[in-house]
CSV table of C-alpha atoms and ligand atoms in Angstrom, one decimal:
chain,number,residue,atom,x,y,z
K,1,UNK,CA,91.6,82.2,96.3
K,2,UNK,CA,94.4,84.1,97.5
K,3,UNK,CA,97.6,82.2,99.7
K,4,UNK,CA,100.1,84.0,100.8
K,5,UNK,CA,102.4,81.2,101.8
K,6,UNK,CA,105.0,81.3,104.7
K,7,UNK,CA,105.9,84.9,103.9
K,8,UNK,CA,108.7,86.0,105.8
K,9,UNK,CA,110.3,89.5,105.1
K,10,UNK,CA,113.7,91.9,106.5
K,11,UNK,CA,115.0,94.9,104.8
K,12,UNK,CA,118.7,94.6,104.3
K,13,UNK,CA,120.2,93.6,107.5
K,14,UNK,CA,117.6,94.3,109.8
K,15,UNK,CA,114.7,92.6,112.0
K,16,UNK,CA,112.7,90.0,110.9
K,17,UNK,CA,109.0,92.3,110.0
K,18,UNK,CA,107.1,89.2,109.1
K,19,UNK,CA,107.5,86.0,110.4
K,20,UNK,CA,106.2,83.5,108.5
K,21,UNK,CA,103.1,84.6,107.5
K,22,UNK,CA,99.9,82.1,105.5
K,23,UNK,CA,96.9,83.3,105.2
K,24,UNK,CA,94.0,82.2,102.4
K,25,UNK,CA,91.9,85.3,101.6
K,26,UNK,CA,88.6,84.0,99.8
K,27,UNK,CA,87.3,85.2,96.4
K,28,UNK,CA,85.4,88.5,96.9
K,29,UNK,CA,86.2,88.9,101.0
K,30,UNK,CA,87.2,91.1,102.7
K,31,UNK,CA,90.4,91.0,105.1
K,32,UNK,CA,91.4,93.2,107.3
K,33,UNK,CA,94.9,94.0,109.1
K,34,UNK,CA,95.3,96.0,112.2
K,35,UNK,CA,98.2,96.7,114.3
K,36,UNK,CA,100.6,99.0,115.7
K,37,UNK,CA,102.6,101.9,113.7
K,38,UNK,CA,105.8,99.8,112.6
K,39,UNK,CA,104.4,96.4,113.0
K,40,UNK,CA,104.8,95.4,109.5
K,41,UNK,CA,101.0,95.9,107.8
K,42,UNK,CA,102.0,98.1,104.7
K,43,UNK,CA,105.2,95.1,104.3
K,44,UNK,CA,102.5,92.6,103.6
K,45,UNK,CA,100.1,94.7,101.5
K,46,UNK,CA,103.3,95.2,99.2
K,47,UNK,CA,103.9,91.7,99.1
K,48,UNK,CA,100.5,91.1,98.5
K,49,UNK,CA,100.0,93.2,95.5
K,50,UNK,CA,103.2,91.8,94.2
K,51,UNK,CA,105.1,95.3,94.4
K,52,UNK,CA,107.5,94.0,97.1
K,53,UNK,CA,109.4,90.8,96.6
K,54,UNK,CA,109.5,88.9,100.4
K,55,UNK,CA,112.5,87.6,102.1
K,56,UNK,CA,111.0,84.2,101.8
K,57,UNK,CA,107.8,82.7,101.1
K,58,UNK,CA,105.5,83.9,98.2
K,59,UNK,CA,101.8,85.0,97.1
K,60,UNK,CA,99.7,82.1,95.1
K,61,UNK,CA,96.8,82.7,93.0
K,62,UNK,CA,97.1,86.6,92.9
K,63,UNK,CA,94.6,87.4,90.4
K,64,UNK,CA,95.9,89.3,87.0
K,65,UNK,CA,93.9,92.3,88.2
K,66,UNK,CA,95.6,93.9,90.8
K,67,UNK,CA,94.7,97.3,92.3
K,68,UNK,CA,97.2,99.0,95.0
K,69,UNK,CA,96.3,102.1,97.0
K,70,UNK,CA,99.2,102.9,98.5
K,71,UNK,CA,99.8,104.8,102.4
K,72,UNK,CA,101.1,108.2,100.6
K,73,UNK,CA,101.3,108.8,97.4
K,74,UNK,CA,104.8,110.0,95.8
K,75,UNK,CA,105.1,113.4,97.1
K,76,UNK,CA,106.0,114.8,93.8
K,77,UNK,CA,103.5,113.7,91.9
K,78,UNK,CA,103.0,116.3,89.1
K,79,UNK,CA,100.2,114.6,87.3
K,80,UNK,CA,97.0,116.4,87.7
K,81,UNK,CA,94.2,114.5,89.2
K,82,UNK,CA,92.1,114.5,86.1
K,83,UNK,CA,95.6,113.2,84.1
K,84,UNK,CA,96.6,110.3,87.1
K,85,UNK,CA,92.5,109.2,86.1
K,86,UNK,CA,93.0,109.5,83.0
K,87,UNK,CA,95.8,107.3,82.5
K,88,UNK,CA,94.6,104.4,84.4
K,89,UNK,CA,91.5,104.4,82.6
K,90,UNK,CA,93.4,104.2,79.5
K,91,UNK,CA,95.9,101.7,80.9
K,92,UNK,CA,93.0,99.0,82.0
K,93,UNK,CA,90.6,100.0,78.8
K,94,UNK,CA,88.0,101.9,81.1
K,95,UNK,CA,86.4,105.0,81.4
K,96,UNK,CA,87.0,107.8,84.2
K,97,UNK,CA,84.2,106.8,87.0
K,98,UNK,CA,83.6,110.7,87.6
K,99,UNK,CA,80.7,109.1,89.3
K,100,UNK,CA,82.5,107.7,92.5
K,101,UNK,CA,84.6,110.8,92.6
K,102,UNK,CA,81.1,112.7,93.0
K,103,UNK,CA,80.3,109.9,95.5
K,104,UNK,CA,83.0,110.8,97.5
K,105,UNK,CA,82.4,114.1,97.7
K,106,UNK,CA,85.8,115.4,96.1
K,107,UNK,CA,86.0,119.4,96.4
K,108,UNK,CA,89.4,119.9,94.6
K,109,UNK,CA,90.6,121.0,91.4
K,110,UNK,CA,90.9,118.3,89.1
K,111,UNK,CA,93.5,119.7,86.9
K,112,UNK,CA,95.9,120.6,90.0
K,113,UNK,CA,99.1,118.6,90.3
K,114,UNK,CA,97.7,115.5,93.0
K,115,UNK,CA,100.7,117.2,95.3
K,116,UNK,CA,98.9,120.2,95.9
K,117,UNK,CA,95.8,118.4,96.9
K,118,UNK,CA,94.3,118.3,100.4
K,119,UNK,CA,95.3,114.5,101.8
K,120,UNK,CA,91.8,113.8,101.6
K,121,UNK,CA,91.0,115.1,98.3
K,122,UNK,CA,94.1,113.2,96.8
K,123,UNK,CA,92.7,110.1,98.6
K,124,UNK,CA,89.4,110.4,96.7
K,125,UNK,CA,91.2,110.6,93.8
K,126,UNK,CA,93.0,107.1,94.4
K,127,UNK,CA,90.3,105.5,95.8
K,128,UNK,CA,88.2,106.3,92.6
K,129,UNK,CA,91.3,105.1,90.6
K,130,UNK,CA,91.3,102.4,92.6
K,131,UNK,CA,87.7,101.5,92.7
K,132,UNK,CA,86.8,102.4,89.3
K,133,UNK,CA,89.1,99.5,87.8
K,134,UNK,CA,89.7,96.7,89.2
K,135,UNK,CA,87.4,93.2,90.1
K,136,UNK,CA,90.2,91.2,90.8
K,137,UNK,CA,92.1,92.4,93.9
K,138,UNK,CA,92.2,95.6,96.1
K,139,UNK,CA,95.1,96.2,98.0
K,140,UNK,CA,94.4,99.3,100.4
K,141,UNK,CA,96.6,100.8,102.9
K,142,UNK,CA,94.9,103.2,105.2
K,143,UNK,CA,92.3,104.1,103.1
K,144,UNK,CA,89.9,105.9,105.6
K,145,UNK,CA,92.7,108.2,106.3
K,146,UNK,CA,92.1,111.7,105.8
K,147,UNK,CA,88.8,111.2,104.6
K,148,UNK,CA,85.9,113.5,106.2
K,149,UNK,CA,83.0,111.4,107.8
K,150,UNK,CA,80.8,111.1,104.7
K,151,UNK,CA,83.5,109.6,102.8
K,152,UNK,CA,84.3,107.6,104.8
K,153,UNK,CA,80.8,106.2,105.4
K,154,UNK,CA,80.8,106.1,101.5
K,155,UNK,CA,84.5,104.0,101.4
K,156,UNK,CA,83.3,101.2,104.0
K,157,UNK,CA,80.3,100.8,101.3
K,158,UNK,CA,82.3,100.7,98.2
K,159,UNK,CA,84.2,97.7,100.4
K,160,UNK,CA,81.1,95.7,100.9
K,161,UNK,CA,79.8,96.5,97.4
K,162,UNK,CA,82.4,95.4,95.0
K,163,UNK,CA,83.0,92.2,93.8
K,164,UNK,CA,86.7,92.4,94.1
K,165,UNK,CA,88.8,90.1,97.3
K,166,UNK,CA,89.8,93.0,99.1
K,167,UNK,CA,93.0,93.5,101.8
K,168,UNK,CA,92.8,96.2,103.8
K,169,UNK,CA,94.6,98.0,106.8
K,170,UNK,CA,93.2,100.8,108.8
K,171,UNK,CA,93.9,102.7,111.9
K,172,UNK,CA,90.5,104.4,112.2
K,173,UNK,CA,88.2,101.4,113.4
K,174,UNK,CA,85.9,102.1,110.2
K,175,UNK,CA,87.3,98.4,108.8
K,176,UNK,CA,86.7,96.3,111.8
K,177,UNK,CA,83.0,96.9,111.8
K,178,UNK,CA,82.4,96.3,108.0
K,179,UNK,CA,80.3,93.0,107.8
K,180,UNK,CA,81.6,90.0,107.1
K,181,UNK,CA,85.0,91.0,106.8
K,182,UNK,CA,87.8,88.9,108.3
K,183,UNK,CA,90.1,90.5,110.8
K,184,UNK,CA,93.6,90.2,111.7
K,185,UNK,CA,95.7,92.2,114.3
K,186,UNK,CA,99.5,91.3,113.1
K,187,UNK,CA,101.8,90.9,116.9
K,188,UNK,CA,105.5,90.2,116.3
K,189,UNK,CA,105.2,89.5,112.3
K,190,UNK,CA,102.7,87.0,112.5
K,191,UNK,CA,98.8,87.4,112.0
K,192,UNK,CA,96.4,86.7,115.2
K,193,UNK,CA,92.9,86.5,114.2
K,194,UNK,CA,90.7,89.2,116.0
K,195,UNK,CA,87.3,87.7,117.6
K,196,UNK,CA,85.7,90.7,118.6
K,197,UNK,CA,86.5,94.6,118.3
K,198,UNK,CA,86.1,95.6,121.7
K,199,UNK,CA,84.4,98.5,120.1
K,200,UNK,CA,80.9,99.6,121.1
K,201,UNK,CA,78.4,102.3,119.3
K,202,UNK,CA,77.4,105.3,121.5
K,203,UNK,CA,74.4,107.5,120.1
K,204,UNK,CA,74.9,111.1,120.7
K,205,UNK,CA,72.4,113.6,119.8
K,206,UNK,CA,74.7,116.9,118.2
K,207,UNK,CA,74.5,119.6,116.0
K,208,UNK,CA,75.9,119.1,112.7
K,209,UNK,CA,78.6,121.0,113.0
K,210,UNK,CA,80.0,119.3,115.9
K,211,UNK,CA,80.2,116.2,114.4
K,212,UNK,CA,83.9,116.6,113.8
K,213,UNK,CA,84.8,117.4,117.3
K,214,UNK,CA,82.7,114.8,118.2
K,215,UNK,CA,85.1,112.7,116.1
K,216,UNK,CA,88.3,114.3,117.7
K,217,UNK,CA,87.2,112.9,121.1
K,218,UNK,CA,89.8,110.0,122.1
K,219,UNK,CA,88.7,107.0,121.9
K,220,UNK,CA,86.3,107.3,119.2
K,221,UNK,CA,87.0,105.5,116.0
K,222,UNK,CA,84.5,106.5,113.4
K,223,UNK,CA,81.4,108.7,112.8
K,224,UNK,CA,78.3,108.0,111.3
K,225,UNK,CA,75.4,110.0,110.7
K,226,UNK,CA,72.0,108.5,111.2
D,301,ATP,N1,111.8,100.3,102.5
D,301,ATP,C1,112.2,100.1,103.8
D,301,ATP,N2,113.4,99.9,104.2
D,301,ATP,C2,113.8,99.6,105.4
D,301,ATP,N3,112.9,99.4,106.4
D,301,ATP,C3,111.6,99.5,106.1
D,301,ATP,C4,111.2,99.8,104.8
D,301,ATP,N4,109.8,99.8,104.8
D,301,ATP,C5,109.4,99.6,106.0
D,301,ATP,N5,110.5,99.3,106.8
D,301,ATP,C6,110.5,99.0,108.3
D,301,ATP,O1,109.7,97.8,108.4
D,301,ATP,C7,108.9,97.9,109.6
D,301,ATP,C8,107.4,97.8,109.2
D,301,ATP,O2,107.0,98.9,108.5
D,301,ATP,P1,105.6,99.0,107.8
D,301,ATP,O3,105.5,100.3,107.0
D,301,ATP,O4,105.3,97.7,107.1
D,301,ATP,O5,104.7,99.1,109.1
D,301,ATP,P2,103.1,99.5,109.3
D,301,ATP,O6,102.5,98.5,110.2
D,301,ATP,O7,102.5,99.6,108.0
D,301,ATP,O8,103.2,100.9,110.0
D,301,ATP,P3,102.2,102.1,110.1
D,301,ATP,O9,101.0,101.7,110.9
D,301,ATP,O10,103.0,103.2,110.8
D,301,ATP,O11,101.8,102.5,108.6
D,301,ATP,C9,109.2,99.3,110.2
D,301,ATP,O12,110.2,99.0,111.2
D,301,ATP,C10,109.8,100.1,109.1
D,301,ATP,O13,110.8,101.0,109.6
């Protein structure tokens, strides 16, 4: 188990972001933090994952195996795709799972600098980084971001398939319907627990090439082919 433990967090001099924030995430669950642009989610991810040290407060329990998929990746990342793979494969004693980058339906060039990637191909590369190494913990800001509507499908199962406790933020409504997870909107630096989404599932009956405009409409969240 996971405690993050009366984290509070400012940058420099200014406003309080979190405000005392405990939380227990279980062995193998799943959380899942929504909330406004600004309102402090990719704070406690950081702190979560141990890359950001918090005001006050601290993370018990964090498991030796810690995977972070961070917002944006460094814009001048150099490293090819196959190279950034390569290297964390080396680093944690694993192969390259060229498997879930098939999964995920990535249509770059592997041997491109990840900065020249589309956003969603680069994602695919992280999240198979990501995916392919870890067991302990997954720490993933925004992943569905970017993705087309098959990965995306593909992402929310990787999240219920892996064995790993997993904390996740999202903007796209894929994270609040994955089963079992445990959700969180976070108001004014603190966590609330979230009940219910307030989302419902519409069928619609469209060509397959509309199914991207169908998931431009506002209002809707995610896609899912049936
Ligand atoms: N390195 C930093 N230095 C100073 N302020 C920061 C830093 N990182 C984040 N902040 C501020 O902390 C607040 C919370 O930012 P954070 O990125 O955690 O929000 P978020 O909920 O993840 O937002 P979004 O949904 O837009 O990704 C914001 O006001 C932001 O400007």
């Amino acid at each position: 188990m996971i405690t993050v433990d009366g984290v509070w967090m400012r940058y420099g001099r200014g406003p309080m972001v979190l405000s005392g924030i405990d939380t227990t995430l279980a062995s193998g669950s799943v959380t899942v933090v929504l909330g406004e642009n600004g309102c402090g989610k990719s704070t406690l991810l950081r702190i979560a994952a141990g890359v950001t040290v918090p005001t006050k407060g601290a993370v018990r329990g964090r498991p030796t195996s810690v995977s972070y998929l961070p917002e944006r990746f460094p814009d001048q990342l150099r490293l090819s795709a196959r190279a950034y793979l390569r290297h964390f494969a080396r680093m944690r004693r694993l192969p390259t799972r060229s498997d879930l980058l098939d999964r995920l339906g990535f249509a770059g060039d592997l041997d491109q600098p990840m900065s020249e990637l589309s956003k969603g191909n680069a994602q695919k590369v992280g999240l198979t980084q990501t995916f392919g190494s870890v067991d302990g913990f997954l720490v993933l800001d925004e992943p569905w971001a970017g993705l087309d509507v098959a990965a995306r499908e593909v992402l929310s199962e990787l999240v219920v398939e892996t064995a790993a406790t997993v904390l996740v933020t999202d903007h796209t409504g894929a994270a609040a319907k994955l089963p079992g997870a445990t959700v969180y909107r976070m108001v004014a630096g603190v966590l609330q627990p979230v009940e219910e989404s307030g989302l419902v599932d519409v069928v619609v009956t469209c060509t397959s090439d509309a199914v991207d405009q169908v998931a431009a409409l506002p209002g809707v969240q995610s896609v899912r082919r049936v």
